[in-house]
Short mmCIF file of C-alpha atoms in Angstrom, two decimals:
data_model
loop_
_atom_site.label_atom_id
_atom_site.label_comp_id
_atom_site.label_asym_id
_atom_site.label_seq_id
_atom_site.Cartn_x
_atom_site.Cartn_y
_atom_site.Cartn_z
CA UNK A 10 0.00 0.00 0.00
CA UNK A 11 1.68 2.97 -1.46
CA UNK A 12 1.66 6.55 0.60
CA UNK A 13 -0.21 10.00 -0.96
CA UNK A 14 2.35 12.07 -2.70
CA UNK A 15 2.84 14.79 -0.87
CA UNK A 16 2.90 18.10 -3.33
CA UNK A 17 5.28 20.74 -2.30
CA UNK A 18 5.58 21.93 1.28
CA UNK A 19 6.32 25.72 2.63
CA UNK A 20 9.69 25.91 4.73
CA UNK A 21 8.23 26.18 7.87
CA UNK A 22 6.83 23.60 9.58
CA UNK A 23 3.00 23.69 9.53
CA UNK A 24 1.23 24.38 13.17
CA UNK A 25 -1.87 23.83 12.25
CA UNK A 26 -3.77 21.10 10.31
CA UNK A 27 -6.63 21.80 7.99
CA UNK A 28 -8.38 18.88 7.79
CA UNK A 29 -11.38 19.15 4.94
CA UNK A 30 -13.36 16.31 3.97
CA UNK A 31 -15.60 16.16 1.51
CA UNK A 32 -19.37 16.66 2.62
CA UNK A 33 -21.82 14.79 1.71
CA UNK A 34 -25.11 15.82 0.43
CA UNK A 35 -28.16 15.30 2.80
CA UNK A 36 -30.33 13.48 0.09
CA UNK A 37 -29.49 9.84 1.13
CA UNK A 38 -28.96 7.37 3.95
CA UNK A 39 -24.90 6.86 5.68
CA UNK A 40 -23.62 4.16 3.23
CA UNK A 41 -20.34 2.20 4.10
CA UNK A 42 -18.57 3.83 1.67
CA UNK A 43 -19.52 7.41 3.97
CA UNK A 44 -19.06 5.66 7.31
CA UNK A 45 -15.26 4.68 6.09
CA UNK A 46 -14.95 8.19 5.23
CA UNK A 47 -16.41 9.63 8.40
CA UNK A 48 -14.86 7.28 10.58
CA UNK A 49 -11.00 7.88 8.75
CA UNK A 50 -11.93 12.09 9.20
CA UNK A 51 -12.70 11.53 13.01
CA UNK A 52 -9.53 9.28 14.42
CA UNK A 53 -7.25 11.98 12.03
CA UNK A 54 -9.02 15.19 13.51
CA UNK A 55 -8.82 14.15 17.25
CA UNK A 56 -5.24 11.53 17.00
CA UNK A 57 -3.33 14.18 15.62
CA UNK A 58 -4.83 17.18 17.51
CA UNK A 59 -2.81 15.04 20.18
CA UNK A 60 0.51 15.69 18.05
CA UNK A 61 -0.48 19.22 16.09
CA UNK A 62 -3.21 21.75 15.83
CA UNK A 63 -5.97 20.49 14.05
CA UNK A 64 -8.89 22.38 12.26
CA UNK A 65 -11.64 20.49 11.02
CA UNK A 66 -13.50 21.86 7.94
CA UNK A 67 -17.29 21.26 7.60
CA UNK A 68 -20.05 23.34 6.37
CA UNK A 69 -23.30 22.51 5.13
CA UNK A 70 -23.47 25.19 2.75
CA UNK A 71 -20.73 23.09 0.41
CA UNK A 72 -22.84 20.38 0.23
CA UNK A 73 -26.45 22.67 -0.20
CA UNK A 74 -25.32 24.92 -2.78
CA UNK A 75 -24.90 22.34 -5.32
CA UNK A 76 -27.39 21.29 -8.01
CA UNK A 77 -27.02 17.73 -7.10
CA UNK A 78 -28.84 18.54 -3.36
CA UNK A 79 -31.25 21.58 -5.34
CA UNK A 80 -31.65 19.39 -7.97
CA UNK A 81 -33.67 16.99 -6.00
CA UNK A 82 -35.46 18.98 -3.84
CA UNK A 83 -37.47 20.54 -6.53
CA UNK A 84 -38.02 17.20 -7.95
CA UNK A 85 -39.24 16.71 -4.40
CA UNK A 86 -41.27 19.75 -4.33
CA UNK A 87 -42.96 19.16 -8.04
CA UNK A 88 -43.71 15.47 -7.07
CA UNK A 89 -44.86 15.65 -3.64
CA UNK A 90 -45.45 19.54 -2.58
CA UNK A 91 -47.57 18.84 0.45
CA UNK A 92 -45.67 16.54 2.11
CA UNK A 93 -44.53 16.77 5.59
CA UNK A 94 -40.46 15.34 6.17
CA UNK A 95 -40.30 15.59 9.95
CA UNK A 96 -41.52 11.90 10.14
CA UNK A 97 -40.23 10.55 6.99
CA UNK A 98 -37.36 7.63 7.49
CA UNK A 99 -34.08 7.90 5.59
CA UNK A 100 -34.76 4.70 3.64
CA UNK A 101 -38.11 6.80 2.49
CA UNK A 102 -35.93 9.68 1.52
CA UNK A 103 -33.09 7.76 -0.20
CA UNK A 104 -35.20 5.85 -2.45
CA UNK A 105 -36.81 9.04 -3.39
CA UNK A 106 -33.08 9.78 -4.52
CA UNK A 107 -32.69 6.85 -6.43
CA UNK A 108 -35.69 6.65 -8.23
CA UNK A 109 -35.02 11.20 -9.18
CA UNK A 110 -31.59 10.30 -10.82
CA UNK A 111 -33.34 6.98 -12.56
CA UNK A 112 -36.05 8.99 -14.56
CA UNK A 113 -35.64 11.13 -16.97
CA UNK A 114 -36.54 15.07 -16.33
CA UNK A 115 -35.79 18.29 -17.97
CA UNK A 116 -33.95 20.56 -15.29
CA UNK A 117 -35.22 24.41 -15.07
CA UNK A 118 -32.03 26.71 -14.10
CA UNK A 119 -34.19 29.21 -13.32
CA UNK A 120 -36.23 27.38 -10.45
CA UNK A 121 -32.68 26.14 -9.58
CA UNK A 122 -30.92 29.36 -9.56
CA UNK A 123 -33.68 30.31 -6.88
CA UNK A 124 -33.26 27.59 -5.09
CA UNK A 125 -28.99 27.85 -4.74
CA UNK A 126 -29.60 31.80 -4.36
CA UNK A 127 -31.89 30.65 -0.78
CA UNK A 128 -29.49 27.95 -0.10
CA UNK A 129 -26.13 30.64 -0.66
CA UNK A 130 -28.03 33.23 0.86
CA UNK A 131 -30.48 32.56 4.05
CA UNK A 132 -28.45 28.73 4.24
CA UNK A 133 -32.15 27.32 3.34
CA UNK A 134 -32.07 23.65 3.35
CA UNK A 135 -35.27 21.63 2.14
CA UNK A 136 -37.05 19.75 5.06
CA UNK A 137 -36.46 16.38 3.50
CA UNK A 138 -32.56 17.53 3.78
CA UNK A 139 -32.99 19.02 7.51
CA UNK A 140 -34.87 15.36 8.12
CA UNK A 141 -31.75 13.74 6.61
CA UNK A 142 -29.73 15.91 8.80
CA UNK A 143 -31.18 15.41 11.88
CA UNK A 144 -31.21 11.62 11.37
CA UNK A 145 -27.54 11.94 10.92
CA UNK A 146 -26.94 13.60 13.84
CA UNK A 147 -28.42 10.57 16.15
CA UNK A 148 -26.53 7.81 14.11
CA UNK A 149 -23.22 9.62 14.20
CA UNK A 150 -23.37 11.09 17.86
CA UNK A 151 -24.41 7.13 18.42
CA UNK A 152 -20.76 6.33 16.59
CA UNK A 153 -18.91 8.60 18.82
CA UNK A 154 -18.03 10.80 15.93
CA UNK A 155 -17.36 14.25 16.58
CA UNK A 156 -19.08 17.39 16.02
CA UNK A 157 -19.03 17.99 12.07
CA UNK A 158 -21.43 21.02 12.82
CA UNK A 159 -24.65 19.44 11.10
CA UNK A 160 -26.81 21.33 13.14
CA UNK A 161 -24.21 24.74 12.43
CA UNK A 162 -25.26 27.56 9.97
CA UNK A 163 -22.45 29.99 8.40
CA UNK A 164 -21.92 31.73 5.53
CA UNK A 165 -19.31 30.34 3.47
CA UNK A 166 -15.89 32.03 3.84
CA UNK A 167 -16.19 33.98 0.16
CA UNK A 168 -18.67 35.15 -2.36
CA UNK A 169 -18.71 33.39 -5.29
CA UNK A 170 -18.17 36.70 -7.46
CA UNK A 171 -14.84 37.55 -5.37
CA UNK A 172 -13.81 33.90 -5.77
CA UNK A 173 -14.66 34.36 -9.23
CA UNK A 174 -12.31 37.66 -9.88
CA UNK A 175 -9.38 35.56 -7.72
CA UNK A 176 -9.33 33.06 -9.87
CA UNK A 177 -8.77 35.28 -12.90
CA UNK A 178 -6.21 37.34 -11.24
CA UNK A 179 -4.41 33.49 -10.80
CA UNK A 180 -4.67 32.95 -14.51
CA UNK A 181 -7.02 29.79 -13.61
CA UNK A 182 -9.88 30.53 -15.56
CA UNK A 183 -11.36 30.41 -19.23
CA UNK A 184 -14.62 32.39 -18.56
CA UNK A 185 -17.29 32.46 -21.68
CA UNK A 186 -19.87 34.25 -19.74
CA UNK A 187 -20.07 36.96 -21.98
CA UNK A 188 -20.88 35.00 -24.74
CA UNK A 189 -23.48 32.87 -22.93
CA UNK A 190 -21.24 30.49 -22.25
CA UNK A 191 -19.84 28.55 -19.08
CA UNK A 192 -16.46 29.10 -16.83
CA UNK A 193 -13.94 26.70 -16.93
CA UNK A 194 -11.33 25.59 -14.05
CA UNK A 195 -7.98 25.65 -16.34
CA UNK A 196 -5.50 23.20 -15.32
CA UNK A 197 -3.51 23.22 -18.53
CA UNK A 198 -0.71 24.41 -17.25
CA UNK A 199 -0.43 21.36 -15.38
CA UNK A 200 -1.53 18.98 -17.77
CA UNK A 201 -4.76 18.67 -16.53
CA UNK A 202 -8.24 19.14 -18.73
CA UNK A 203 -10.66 21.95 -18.26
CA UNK A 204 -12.88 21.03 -15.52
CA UNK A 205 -16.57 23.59 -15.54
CA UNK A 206 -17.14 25.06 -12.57
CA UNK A 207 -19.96 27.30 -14.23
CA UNK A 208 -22.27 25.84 -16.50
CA UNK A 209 -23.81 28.11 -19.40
CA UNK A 210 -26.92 28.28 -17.49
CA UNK A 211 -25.13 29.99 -14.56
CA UNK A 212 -25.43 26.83 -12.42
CA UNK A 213 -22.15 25.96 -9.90
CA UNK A 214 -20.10 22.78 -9.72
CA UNK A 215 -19.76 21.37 -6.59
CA UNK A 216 -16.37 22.67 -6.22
CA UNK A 217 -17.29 26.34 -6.52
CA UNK A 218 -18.50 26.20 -2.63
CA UNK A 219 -15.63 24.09 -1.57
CA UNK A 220 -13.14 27.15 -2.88
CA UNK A 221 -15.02 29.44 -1.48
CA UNK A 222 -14.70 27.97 1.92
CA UNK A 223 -11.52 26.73 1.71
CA UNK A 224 -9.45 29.42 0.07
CA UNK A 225 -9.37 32.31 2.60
CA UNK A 226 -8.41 30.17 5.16
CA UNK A 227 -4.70 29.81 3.57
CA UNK A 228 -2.11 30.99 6.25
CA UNK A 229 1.93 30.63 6.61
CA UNK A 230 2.50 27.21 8.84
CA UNK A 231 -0.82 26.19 8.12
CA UNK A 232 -1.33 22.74 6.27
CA UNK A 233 -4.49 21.10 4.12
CA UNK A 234 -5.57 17.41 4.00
CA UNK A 235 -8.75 16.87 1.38
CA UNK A 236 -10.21 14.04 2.09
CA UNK A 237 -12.09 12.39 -0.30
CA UNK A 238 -13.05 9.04 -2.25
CA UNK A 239 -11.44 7.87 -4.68
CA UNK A 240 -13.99 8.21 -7.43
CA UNK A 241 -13.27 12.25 -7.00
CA UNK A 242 -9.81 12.33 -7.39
CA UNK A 243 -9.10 14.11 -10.24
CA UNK A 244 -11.14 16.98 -9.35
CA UNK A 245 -9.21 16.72 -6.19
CA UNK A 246 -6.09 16.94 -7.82
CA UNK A 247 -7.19 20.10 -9.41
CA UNK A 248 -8.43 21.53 -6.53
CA UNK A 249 -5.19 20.87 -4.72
CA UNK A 250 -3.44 22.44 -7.96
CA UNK A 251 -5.34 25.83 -7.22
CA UNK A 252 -5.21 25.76 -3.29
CA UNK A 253 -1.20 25.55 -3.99
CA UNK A 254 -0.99 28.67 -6.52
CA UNK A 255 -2.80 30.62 -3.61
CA UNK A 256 0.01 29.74 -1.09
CA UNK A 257 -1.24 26.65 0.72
CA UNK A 258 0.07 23.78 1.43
CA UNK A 259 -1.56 21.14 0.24
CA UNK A 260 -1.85 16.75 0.63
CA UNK A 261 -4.71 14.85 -0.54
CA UNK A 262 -6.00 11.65 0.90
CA UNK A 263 -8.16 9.27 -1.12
CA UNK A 264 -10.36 6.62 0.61
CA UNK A 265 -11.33 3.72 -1.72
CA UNK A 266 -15.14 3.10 -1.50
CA UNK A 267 -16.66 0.12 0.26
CA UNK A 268 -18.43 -2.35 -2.51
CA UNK A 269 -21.65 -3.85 -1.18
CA UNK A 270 -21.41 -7.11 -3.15
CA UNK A 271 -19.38 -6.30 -5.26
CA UNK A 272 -20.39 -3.32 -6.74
CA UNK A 273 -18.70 0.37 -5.41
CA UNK A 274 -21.80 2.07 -7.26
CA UNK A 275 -22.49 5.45 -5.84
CA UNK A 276 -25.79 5.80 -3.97
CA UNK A 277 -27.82 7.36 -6.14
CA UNK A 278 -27.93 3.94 -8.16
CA UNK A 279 -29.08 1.93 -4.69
CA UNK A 280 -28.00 -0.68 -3.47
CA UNK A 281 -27.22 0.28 -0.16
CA UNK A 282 -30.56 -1.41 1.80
CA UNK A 283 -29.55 -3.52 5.20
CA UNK A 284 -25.97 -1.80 5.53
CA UNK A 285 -27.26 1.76 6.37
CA UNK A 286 -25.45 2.99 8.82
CA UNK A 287 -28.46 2.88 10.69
CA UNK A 288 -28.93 -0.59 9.53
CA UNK A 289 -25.40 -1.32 11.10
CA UNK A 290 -26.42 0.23 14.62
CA UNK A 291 -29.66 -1.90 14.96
CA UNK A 292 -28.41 -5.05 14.64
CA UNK A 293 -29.21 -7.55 16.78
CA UNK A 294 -26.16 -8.10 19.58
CA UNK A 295 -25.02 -7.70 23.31
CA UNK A 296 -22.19 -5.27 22.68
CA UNK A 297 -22.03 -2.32 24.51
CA UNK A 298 -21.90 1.61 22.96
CA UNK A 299 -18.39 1.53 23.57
CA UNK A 300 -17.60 -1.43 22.14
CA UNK A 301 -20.04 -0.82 19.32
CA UNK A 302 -17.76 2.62 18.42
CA UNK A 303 -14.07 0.54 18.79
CA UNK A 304 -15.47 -2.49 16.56
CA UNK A 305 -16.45 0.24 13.75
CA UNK A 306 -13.05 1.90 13.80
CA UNK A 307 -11.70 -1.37 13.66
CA UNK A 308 -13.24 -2.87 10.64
CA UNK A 309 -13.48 0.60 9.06
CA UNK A 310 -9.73 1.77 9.05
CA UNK A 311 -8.10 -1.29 10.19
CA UNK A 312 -9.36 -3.60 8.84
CA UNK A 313 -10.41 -1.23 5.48
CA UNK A 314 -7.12 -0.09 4.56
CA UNK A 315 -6.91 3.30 2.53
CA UNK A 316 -7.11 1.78 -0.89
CA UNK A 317 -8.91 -2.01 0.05
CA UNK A 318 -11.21 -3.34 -2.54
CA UNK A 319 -12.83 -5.60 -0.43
CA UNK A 320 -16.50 -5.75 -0.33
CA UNK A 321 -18.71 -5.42 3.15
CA UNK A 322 -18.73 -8.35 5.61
CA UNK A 323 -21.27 -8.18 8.40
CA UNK A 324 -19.44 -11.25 9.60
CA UNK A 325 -16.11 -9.71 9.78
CA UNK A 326 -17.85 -6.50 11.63
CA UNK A 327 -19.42 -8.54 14.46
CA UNK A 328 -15.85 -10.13 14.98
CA UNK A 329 -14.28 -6.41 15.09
CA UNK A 330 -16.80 -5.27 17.51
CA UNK A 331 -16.33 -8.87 19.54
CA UNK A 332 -12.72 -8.49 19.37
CA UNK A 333 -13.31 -4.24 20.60
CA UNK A 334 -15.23 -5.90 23.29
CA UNK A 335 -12.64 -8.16 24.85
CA UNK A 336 -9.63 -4.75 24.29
CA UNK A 337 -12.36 -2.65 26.30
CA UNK A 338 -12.20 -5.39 29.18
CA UNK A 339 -8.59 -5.61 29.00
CA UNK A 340 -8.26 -1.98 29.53
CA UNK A 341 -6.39 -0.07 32.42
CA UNK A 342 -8.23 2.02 34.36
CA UNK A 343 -7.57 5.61 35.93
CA UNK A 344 -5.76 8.67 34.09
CA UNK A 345 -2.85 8.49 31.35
CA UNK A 346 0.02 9.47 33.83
CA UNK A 347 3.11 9.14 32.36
CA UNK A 348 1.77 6.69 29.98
CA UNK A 349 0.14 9.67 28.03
CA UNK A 350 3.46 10.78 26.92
CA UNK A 351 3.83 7.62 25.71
CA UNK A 352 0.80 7.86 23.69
CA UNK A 353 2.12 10.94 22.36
CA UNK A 354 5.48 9.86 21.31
CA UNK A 355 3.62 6.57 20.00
CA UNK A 356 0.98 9.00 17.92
CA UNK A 357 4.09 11.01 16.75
CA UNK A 358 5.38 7.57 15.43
CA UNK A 359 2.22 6.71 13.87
CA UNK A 360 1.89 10.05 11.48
CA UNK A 361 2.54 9.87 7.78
CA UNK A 362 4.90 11.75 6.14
CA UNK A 363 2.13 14.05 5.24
CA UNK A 364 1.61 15.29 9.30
CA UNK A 365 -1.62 13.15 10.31
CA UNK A 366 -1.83 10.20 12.29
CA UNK A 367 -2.76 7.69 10.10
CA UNK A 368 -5.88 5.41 11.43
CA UNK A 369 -4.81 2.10 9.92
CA UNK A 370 -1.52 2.67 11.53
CA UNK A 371 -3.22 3.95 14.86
CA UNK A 372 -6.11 0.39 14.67
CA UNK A 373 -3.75 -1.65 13.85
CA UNK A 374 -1.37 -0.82 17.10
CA UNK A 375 -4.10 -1.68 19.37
CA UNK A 376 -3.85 -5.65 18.16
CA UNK A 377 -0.51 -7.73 18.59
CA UNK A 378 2.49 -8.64 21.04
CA UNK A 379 2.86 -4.93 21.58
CA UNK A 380 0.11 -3.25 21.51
CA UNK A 381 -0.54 0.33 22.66
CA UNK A 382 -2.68 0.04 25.89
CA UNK A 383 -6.48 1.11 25.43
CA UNK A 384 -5.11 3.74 28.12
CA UNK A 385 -8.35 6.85 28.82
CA UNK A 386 -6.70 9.22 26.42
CA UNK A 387 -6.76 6.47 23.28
CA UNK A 388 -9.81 5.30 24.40
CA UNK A 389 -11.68 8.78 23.85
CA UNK A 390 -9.92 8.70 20.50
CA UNK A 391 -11.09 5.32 19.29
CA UNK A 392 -14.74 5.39 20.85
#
């Protein structure tokens, strides 16, 4: 298993980590392809805040302003414009998602563009997404993962017009608008193709918000991990590209997706019925919460290695969380004391070259002839 390659670095040291994962659109049920994502964002953000300063990037508005989320909530609106989402189950709502991107509809930019003005604007989110959100909160805060701020409101960090006219200054953009036509991401000068990030119609790509957040938070000694799967990367290597010519610097880390079956389709084609992640927390078993949150992290980055291509196992889970159960036993009790400078030194040891602790690295040390001890400190980590 081969290492990121690191792009190039600033001469001081970074102090501070940026770590910015991509969000994921409120429109469909916690797959295992998110939870591995989720659950590799959480053990980096709060292992190496042990090590480094950590900032964890997450914003709603990234994910809302999108057409893929607006998209489908005015299919939503158009097909069922009196229905009430508090109630509605995320199985209800996801299969709503599958069956929008399996017909056939003509989009209307202009119902769209007043949708992404609300969502840019007032941070409006439709109540089938606030429903999807809230659900999320419970499963996750369940999983021990920390606050992402789902239930958080901000403005992102930049308009999209001053974004716009940095860009140009850069020399990164082919922009058309004048004749009607679309604005282009232009990675030529790296080798890369044109990538849209405004269609003709006006309409953003989903990387338009994710500049605008994460572009004016570049700083001397500050470094950026993008998280993301690997069906993304190279937009991601683009947008590293661009976050570099403005000063940053930059690593990427790309998560393979978790096949159900076989098949690493994306959720909007299905598929992902009985392995929710809600599915995953209600099944039948004697393990505590604790034990529950170590077994995930265990099959989920160390079992899942960065770039695995294995498909789900249930079977394999319930042995991770069996195994998590019989570590939590076997665990000392009391404060760190000078073991927690251990656990420092031993997170230190367990970074990549890129400055994060890496969780396969981290799961993997709690099994074997010398395994760290599931001391309070690494315990709050991993649970």
């Amino acid at each position: 298993m081969t290492e990121p390659v690191p792009l190039p670095r600033t001469a001081a040291p970074p102090t501070e980590l940026v770590v910015a994962p991509v969000t994921i659109t409120p429109t469909k049920p916690l797959t295992p392809t998110h939870i591995k994502g989720l659950i590799w964002t959480d053990l980096i953000a709060k292992a190496t805040a042990h090590v480094t300063g950590v900032r964890l990037v997450w914003n709603n508005r990234m994910a809302a302003i999108t057409v893929q989320s607006t998209a489908f909530w005015r299919y939503l609106d158009l097909t069922e414009p009196e229905k009430d989402w508090s109630s509605e189950t995320e199985q209800g709502i996801g299969e709503r998602y599958v069956r929008f991107h399996s017909e056939r509809r003509e989009s209307d930019p202009r119902a769209l563009e007043r949708y992404l003005g609300r969502a840019d604007e007032d941070g409006w989110i439709h109540p089938a997404g606030c429903r999807m959100l809230q659900l999320w909160r419970a499963q996750l805060d369940l999983l021990g993962i920390g606050d992402l701020g789902l239930a958080d409101d901000r403005p992102l960090a930049m308009s999209a017009a001053s974004l716009i006219d940095a860009l140009a200054a850069h020399g990164l953009l082919i922009d058309h608008r004048r004749y009607g036509g679309p604005v282009h991401l232009d990675g030529s000068r790296w080798g890369m193709p044109l990538r849209q990030l405004i269609s003709g119609d006006g309409l953003p790509n989903y990387l338009l918000p994710i500049l605008r957040e994460l572009i004016p938070l570049v700083r001397p000694a500050r470094a950026f991990l993008l998280i993301h799967d690997d069906g993304l990367t190279a937009d991601y290597l683009l947008l590293a590209r661009v976050l570099t010519t403005f000063g940053a610097d930059v690593t990427r880390l790309a998560i393979s997706r978790v096949p159900v079956n076989g098949a690493a389709l994306s959720s909007r084609y299905g598929g992902w019925q009985g392995v929710t992640l809600t599915d995953l927390s209600s099944s039948p078993g004697t393990a505590s919460r604790a034990a529950y949150r170590l077994g995930m992290r265990m099959y989920f980055a160390g079992t899942l290695h960065r770039d695995s291509a294995q498909s789900f196992r249930m079977p394999l889970l319930r042995r991770c969380v069996g195994r998590a159960a019989r570590l939590l036993v076997q665990a000392p009790a009391g404060s760190d004391g000078a073991p927690g400078a251990r656990l420092t030194a031993e997170l230190s040891r367990l970074q990549a070259q890129q400055g994060y602790v890496d969780p396969y690295r981290l799961m993997s040390s709690l099994q074997g002839d010398r395994a760290l001890p599931l001391t309070p400190v690494l315990r709050a980590i991993c649970t």
